[in-house]
Coordinates of C-alpha atoms in Angstrom, one line a residue:
M19 CA -1.8 13.3 41.6
E20 CA -5.2 12.1 40.6
T21 CA -5.4 10.2 37.3
A22 CA -5.9 12.4 34.2
H23 CA -9.3 11.8 32.5
I24 CA -9.8 12.0 28.9
A25 CA -13.0 12.8 26.9
I26 CA -13.4 11.3 23.5
L27 CA -16.0 12.5 21.1
P28 CA -16.3 10.6 17.9
S29 CA -18.3 11.9 14.9
P30 CA -21.4 9.9 14.0
G31 CA -20.7 6.6 12.3
M32 CA -18.8 3.4 12.9
G33 CA -16.1 4.5 10.7
H34 CA -15.4 7.3 13.0
L35 CA -15.9 5.4 16.3
I36 CA -13.5 2.6 15.5
P37 CA -10.2 4.5 15.0
L38 CA -10.8 6.5 18.3
A39 CA -11.7 3.1 20.2
E40 CA -8.3 1.7 19.0
L41 CA -6.6 4.9 20.1
A42 CA -8.4 4.7 23.6
K43 CA -7.4 1.0 24.0
R44 CA -3.6 2.0 23.2
L45 CA -3.9 5.0 25.7
I46 CA -5.3 2.6 28.5
H47 CA -2.8 -0.1 27.9
Y48 CA 0.4 2.0 28.1
H49 CA -0.3 5.2 29.8
Y50 CA -2.7 4.7 32.8
L51 CA -5.4 7.2 31.9
S52 CA -9.1 7.0 32.4
I53 CA -11.4 7.8 29.7
T54 CA -15.0 8.5 28.8
F55 CA -16.6 8.3 25.4
I56 CA -19.3 10.8 24.6
I57 CA -21.4 9.7 21.6
P58 CA -23.6 12.0 19.8
T59 CA -26.3 10.7 17.7
D60 CA -29.2 11.7 15.4
G61 CA -31.2 8.6 16.5
T62 CA -30.9 5.3 18.3
L63 CA -27.3 4.2 18.7
S64 CA -26.7 1.2 16.3
K65 CA -26.2 -2.4 17.6
S66 CA -22.6 -2.5 16.3
A67 CA -21.6 0.8 18.1
R68 CA -23.2 -0.5 21.2
E69 CA -21.3 -3.7 21.0
L70 CA -18.1 -2.0 20.3
L71 CA -18.5 0.3 23.4
D72 CA -19.5 -2.6 25.7
D73 CA -16.3 -4.6 24.6
L74 CA -14.0 -1.7 25.6
P75 CA -11.7 -2.2 28.6
K76 CA -13.4 -1.6 32.0
N77 CA -11.7 1.7 32.7
I78 CA -13.2 3.1 29.5
N79 CA -16.7 4.4 30.1
S80 CA -19.3 5.8 27.7
V81 CA -22.2 8.1 27.6
V82 CA -24.6 8.4 24.8
L83 CA -25.8 11.9 24.4
P84 CA -29.7 12.5 23.6
P85 CA -30.3 12.5 19.9
A86 CA -29.8 15.8 18.2
N87 CA -33.0 17.2 16.5
L88 CA -32.4 17.5 12.8
D89 CA -36.1 17.3 11.8
D90 CA -35.7 20.7 10.0
L91 CA -32.9 19.4 7.7
H92 CA -33.9 17.8 4.5
D93 CA -31.8 16.1 1.9
V94 CA -28.5 17.3 3.5
K95 CA -25.2 15.8 2.6
P96 CA -23.4 13.3 5.0
L97 CA -20.9 15.9 6.3
A98 CA -23.4 18.6 6.9
R99 CA -25.4 16.0 8.8
I100 CA -22.5 14.7 10.7
S101 CA -21.4 18.4 11.6
Q102 CA -25.0 19.5 12.5
T103 CA -25.5 16.5 14.7
I104 CA -22.3 17.5 16.8
S105 CA -23.1 21.3 16.7
R106 CA -26.7 20.5 18.1
S107 CA -25.3 18.2 20.7
L108 CA -23.1 21.0 22.3
P109 CA -25.5 21.7 25.0
S110 CA -25.8 18.0 26.1
L111 CA -22.0 17.7 25.8
R112 CA -21.8 20.8 28.2
E113 CA -23.9 18.9 30.9
V114 CA -21.6 15.9 30.6
F115 CA -18.6 18.2 31.1
K116 CA -20.2 19.7 34.2
V117 CA -20.4 16.1 35.7
L118 CA -16.9 15.1 34.6
S119 CA -15.1 18.2 35.7
T120 CA -16.5 17.8 39.3
T121 CA -16.0 13.9 39.5
T122 CA -12.8 13.5 37.6
R123 CA -9.4 15.4 36.7
L124 CA -10.7 16.2 33.2
T125 CA -7.7 17.3 31.2
A126 CA -8.2 16.8 27.6
L127 CA -10.9 16.5 24.9
V128 CA -10.0 14.3 21.7
V129 CA -12.1 14.5 18.6
D130 CA -11.7 13.3 15.0
L131 CA -11.6 15.8 12.0
F132 CA -15.2 16.7 12.0
G133 CA -15.8 17.2 15.9
T134 CA -14.0 20.6 16.1
D135 CA -17.0 22.6 17.0
S136 CA -16.9 20.8 20.5
F137 CA -13.6 22.9 21.1
D138 CA -15.9 25.7 22.1
V139 CA -17.2 23.6 25.2
A140 CA -13.6 22.4 26.1
K141 CA -12.5 26.1 26.2
E142 CA -15.4 26.9 28.7
F143 CA -14.0 24.1 31.0
K144 CA -10.4 24.8 30.6
V145 CA -9.8 21.5 29.0
S146 CA -7.3 21.0 26.2
P147 CA -8.7 20.2 22.8
Y148 CA -6.9 17.5 20.7
I149 CA -7.5 16.0 17.2
F150 CA -7.0 12.5 16.3
F151 CA -6.7 12.3 12.6
P152 CA -7.3 8.8 11.3
G153 CA -5.5 9.2 8.1
A154 CA -1.9 9.7 6.5
A155 CA 0.2 12.7 7.1
M156 CA -0.2 13.7 3.4
V157 CA -4.0 13.9 3.7
L158 CA -3.6 15.9 7.0
S159 CA -1.2 18.4 5.2
W160 CA -3.9 18.9 2.5
M161 CA -6.4 19.6 5.3
L162 CA -4.2 22.0 7.1
H163 CA -3.4 23.8 3.8
M164 CA -7.1 24.0 2.7
P165 CA -7.7 27.6 4.1
T166 CA -4.8 28.8 2.0
L167 CA -5.7 26.9 -0.9
D168 CA -9.4 28.4 -0.6
E169 CA -7.8 31.8 -0.8
M170 CA -5.4 31.1 -3.4
Y171 CA -7.7 29.6 -6.1
S172 CA -11.2 30.9 -7.2
C173 CA -12.1 28.1 -9.8
E174 CA -13.1 24.6 -8.9
Y175 CA -10.2 22.4 -7.9
K176 CA -11.0 19.8 -10.7
H177 CA -10.5 22.6 -13.2
L178 CA -7.0 23.4 -12.3
Q179 CA -4.5 23.0 -15.2
N180 CA -1.6 22.0 -13.2
P181 CA -1.1 19.6 -10.2
V182 CA -0.7 21.2 -6.7
K183 CA 2.4 20.4 -4.7
L184 CA 2.6 20.8 -0.9
P185 CA 5.8 20.7 1.1
G186 CA 6.9 17.1 1.5
C187 CA 4.0 15.6 -0.6
I188 CA 3.6 14.3 -4.0
A189 CA 1.8 16.7 -6.3
L190 CA -1.9 16.0 -6.8
H191 CA -4.2 16.8 -9.6
G192 CA -7.4 18.8 -8.3
R193 CA -9.7 16.1 -9.5
D194 CA -8.0 13.6 -7.1
L195 CA -8.6 15.5 -4.1
F196 CA -11.5 15.0 -1.6
Y197 CA -14.9 14.6 -3.3
T198 CA -16.3 17.0 -0.9
I199 CA -14.2 19.9 -2.2
Q200 CA -15.1 19.4 -5.9
D201 CA -18.2 21.8 -5.8
R202 CA -17.2 25.0 -3.9
K203 CA -21.0 26.1 -3.9
D204 CA -22.0 23.0 -2.1
E205 CA -22.6 22.9 1.7
S206 CA -20.2 20.1 2.1
Y207 CA -17.4 22.3 0.9
T208 CA -18.5 25.2 3.5
W209 CA -18.6 22.6 6.4
F210 CA -15.3 20.9 5.3
L211 CA -13.5 24.3 5.1
H212 CA -15.1 25.3 8.5
H213 CA -13.4 22.2 10.2
C214 CA -10.1 22.7 8.3
K215 CA -10.0 26.4 9.6
R216 CA -10.6 25.1 13.2
F217 CA -7.6 22.5 13.3
G218 CA -5.5 25.5 14.5
L219 CA -7.4 25.6 17.6
A220 CA -6.3 22.2 18.8
Q221 CA -3.4 21.8 21.3
G222 CA -2.2 19.0 19.3
I223 CA -3.0 16.7 16.4
M224 CA -2.2 12.9 16.6
F225 CA -2.4 11.0 13.3
N226 CA -2.4 7.4 12.1
S227 CA 1.0 7.2 10.5
F228 CA 4.6 6.9 11.5
I229 CA 8.0 8.6 10.5
D230 CA 9.4 5.7 8.4
L231 CA 6.3 5.6 6.2
E232 CA 6.0 9.2 5.6
T233 CA 9.4 10.9 6.3
S234 CA 9.1 13.8 3.9
A235 CA 5.5 14.8 4.8
I236 CA 6.0 14.4 8.5
N237 CA 9.1 16.4 8.4
A238 CA 7.4 19.0 6.3
L239 CA 4.6 19.3 8.8
N240 CA 7.1 19.8 11.5
E241 CA 8.8 22.5 9.8
D242 CA 5.6 24.2 9.0
N243 CA 4.8 24.1 12.5
K244 CA 8.0 25.8 13.6
N245 CA 7.1 28.7 11.1
S246 CA 3.5 29.1 12.0
K247 CA 0.8 28.9 14.6
L248 CA -0.2 25.4 13.7
P249 CA -0.6 23.0 16.6
P250 CA 2.2 20.2 17.4
I251 CA 1.8 17.0 15.3
Y252 CA 2.2 13.6 16.7
P253 CA 2.5 10.5 14.5
V254 CA 1.1 7.7 16.7
G255 CA 0.4 5.0 14.1
P256 CA -0.1 2.4 12.8
L257 CA -3.5 1.9 14.8
V258 CA -5.5 -0.8 13.4
Q259 CA -8.7 -2.4 14.5
S260 CA -8.3 -5.8 16.3
G261 CA -9.5 -8.8 14.5
S262 CA -13.2 -9.2 14.0
N263 CA -15.1 -11.6 11.9
D264 CA -18.7 -10.0 12.5
G265 CA -19.9 -13.5 13.5
V266 CA -18.7 -15.2 10.4
D267 CA -17.2 -18.7 10.8
V268 CA -13.8 -18.3 9.0
N269 CA -12.5 -21.9 9.8
D270 CA -13.4 -23.0 6.1
C271 CA -11.3 -20.2 4.7
L272 CA -8.4 -20.8 6.9
K273 CA -8.4 -24.3 6.1
W274 CA -8.4 -23.7 2.4
L275 CA -5.6 -21.2 2.9
D276 CA -3.5 -23.6 4.7
D277 CA -3.8 -25.9 1.7
Q278 CA -2.3 -23.2 -0.7
P279 CA 1.3 -22.5 -1.6
H280 CA 3.2 -19.8 0.1
R281 CA 2.3 -16.3 -1.0
S282 CA 0.0 -17.7 -3.9
V283 CA -3.3 -16.2 -2.7
L284 CA -4.7 -12.7 -3.5
F285 CA -6.9 -11.2 -0.8
V286 CA -9.7 -9.0 -2.1
S287 CA -11.7 -6.7 0.2
F288 CA -12.9 -3.2 0.0
G289 CA -13.3 -2.5 3.7
S290 CA -16.5 -1.8 5.7
G291 CA -17.3 1.2 3.5
G292 CA -16.7 -0.3 0.3
A293 CA -19.5 -0.6 -2.3
L294 CA -19.3 -1.5 -5.9
S295 CA -22.0 -1.1 -8.5
P296 CA -23.6 -4.3 -10.1
E297 CA -21.7 -3.8 -13.3
Q298 CA -18.2 -3.2 -11.5
L299 CA -18.9 -6.2 -9.2
L300 CA -19.4 -8.4 -12.4
E301 CA -16.2 -7.1 -14.1
L302 CA -14.3 -7.8 -11.1
A303 CA -15.3 -11.1 -10.7
F304 CA -14.7 -12.0 -14.3
G305 CA -11.3 -10.1 -14.3
L306 CA -10.2 -12.2 -11.1
E307 CA -11.3 -15.4 -12.8
S308 CA -9.5 -14.7 -16.0
S309 CA -6.2 -13.8 -14.3
G310 CA -5.8 -17.5 -13.4
Q311 CA -4.6 -16.5 -9.8
R312 CA -5.9 -18.0 -6.5
F313 CA -8.0 -15.4 -4.4
L314 CA -10.0 -15.0 -1.5
W315 CA -12.7 -12.4 -1.9
V316 CA -14.6 -11.0 1.1
I317 CA -18.0 -9.8 0.1
R318 CA -20.9 -8.5 2.1
S319 CA -24.6 -8.7 1.2
P320 CA -25.9 -5.2 0.3
T321 CA -27.1 -3.3 3.4
R322 CA -28.9 0.1 4.0
K323 CA -25.9 1.6 5.9
A324 CA -25.9 5.3 7.1
P325 CA -24.4 7.6 4.9
N326 CA -21.9 8.8 7.5
A327 CA -20.8 5.3 8.5
N328 CA -17.3 5.6 6.7
F329 CA -17.6 9.1 5.3
F330 CA -13.9 10.2 5.6
D331 CA -12.7 7.0 4.2
A332 CA -14.8 7.1 1.2
Q333 CA -13.7 10.6 0.7
K334 CA -10.0 10.2 0.5
Q335 CA -9.7 7.1 -1.7
R336 CA -8.4 8.8 -4.9
M337 CA -5.8 10.5 -2.6
N338 CA -4.9 7.2 -1.1
A339 CA -4.4 5.7 -4.6
A340 CA -2.0 8.5 -5.7
M341 CA -0.1 8.2 -2.4
L342 CA 0.2 4.4 -2.3
V343 CA 1.3 4.3 -6.0
Q344 CA 3.4 7.4 -6.6
D345 CA 4.8 8.0 -3.1
M346 CA 5.1 4.8 -1.0
K347 CA 5.1 2.5 -4.2
V348 CA 3.2 -0.2 -2.4
A349 CA 0.3 -0.5 -4.9
L350 CA -0.3 -0.9 -8.6
R351 CA -3.2 1.2 -10.1
P352 CA -5.5 -0.1 -12.5
K353 CA -6.6 2.3 -15.5
V354 CA -10.4 3.4 -15.2
G355 CA -12.4 3.7 -18.3
E356 CA -14.2 6.8 -19.4
D357 CA -17.3 5.5 -17.9
G358 CA -15.7 5.1 -14.6
I359 CA -15.6 1.3 -14.6
V360 CA -12.4 -0.8 -14.4
W361 CA -13.0 -3.5 -17.0
R362 CA -12.1 -7.1 -16.5
E363 CA -9.2 -7.1 -19.0
E364 CA -7.5 -4.5 -17.1
I365 CA -8.3 -6.2 -13.6
S366 CA -6.7 -9.5 -15.0
T367 CA -3.6 -7.7 -16.2
V368 CA -3.1 -6.0 -13.0
V369 CA -3.7 -9.0 -10.9
K370 CA -1.2 -10.9 -12.9
C371 CA 1.3 -8.2 -12.5
L372 CA 0.8 -8.0 -8.8
M373 CA 1.2 -11.7 -8.2
E374 CA 3.7 -12.8 -10.9
G375 CA 5.4 -9.7 -12.6
E376 CA 8.4 -7.6 -11.4
G377 CA 6.0 -4.8 -10.5
G378 CA 4.3 -7.0 -7.7
K379 CA 7.7 -8.3 -6.6
R380 CA 8.8 -4.6 -5.8
V381 CA 5.4 -3.9 -4.0
R382 CA 5.8 -7.0 -1.9
N383 CA 9.5 -6.1 -1.0
K384 CA 8.5 -2.5 -0.1
M385 CA 5.6 -3.9 1.9
R386 CA 7.9 -6.1 4.0
E387 CA 10.1 -3.1 4.7
F388 CA 7.2 -1.0 5.9
K389 CA 6.0 -4.0 7.9
D390 CA 9.4 -4.1 9.8
A391 CA 9.3 -0.2 10.2
A392 CA 5.7 -0.4 11.7
A393 CA 6.7 -2.9 14.2
K394 CA 9.8 -0.9 15.3
A395 CA 7.5 2.3 15.5
L396 CA 5.3 0.7 17.9
S397 CA 8.1 -1.1 20.0
V398 CA 8.9 0.2 23.6
D399 CA 11.2 2.8 22.4
G400 CA 9.7 3.2 18.9
S401 CA 9.0 6.6 17.4
S402 CA 5.2 6.2 17.5
T403 CA 5.4 5.0 21.2
L404 CA 7.5 8.0 22.1
S405 CA 5.3 10.3 20.3
L406 CA 2.1 9.1 22.1
L407 CA 4.2 9.4 25.4
Q408 CA 4.8 13.1 24.6
V409 CA 0.9 13.7 24.5
T410 CA 0.1 11.7 27.6
H411 CA 2.8 13.3 29.6
K412 CA 1.1 16.7 28.9
W413 CA -2.2 15.5 30.0
R414 CA -0.8 13.8 33.2
T415 CA 1.0 17.0 34.3
Q416 CA -1.2 19.7 33.2
T417 CA -3.5 21.6 35.6
T418 CA -5.1 24.1 33.2
I419 CA -4.8 25.5 29.7

């Protein structure tokens, strides 16, 4: 039988392209598929995106769609811009599908959480639509339940008096949910809810977690799927980006690290989408210094980054904090002042606790447990490997949907 061909459509922005690129490399390495990345844009493709696509294995091709015309949109929010870019790229996507459907055995389309409008094109060509969700099972559960929550509550979520508890998940205050849903009159909320409702159209949802990390949340999702029309879920994580130093010479840092005592250095980084105010940056610097601990801080010069570069990552940070502290117990959460600043004294206290205190010791022990569990999940017969095999077996054996 001819090799199954998979189309992958990331939402605009490097933060959406990178996770799907890592998934593609996993698919190619283990499962002998051919893949085409289809890239929607609202302008010229960034240099970093082009370099990432060029560095993919040779059996992963890429097609950049003509830029979507958004000239009539003014001062739109990032999620609206992302969604409109994909929606207005559907005619171009349809043309690419015409070619792929005649030159390959096109069996599946994989999108991220904001690419669900492309399912309409997949249906036209009898191609199975799938979602790759780059976050945790708990966050996925919230998105799957959003249509129900929208009907259940009429007030703003941040005004709810009691925390909301979903099956298998820790209870969360409404104020800790996605920023996007904090104003129900905003266009971002409308788009967010739109995509959440379309999750049910997928043939399956892969997500970046594993059973030993989120046992309760994953079991609850599987139970929900038995009792509803939700698509099957597949935990395939952890998926992380292969090492990249962005052209920076790290030899001096590594040499310095080699000279430090074992487990004595705090690594400080806020990811590619992290941005702190000047005031918070200063407080962090003073707090780290006054803690008396060794630290290595990765900090970038300010850049004018596209607002959609890491949109989803930025949206779920409060949820991540609650999950890491309360559920997984692998983090310590500093207190935030009424002005939204974490002050130097609090930073110093938390850093000392993490590096020297009993709380930090418990965190490190738990992290070692999860590290071993992650390696096991990715082993030849590990849970995530077998979960991904289930998906690719469907792709390789199907002829139509």
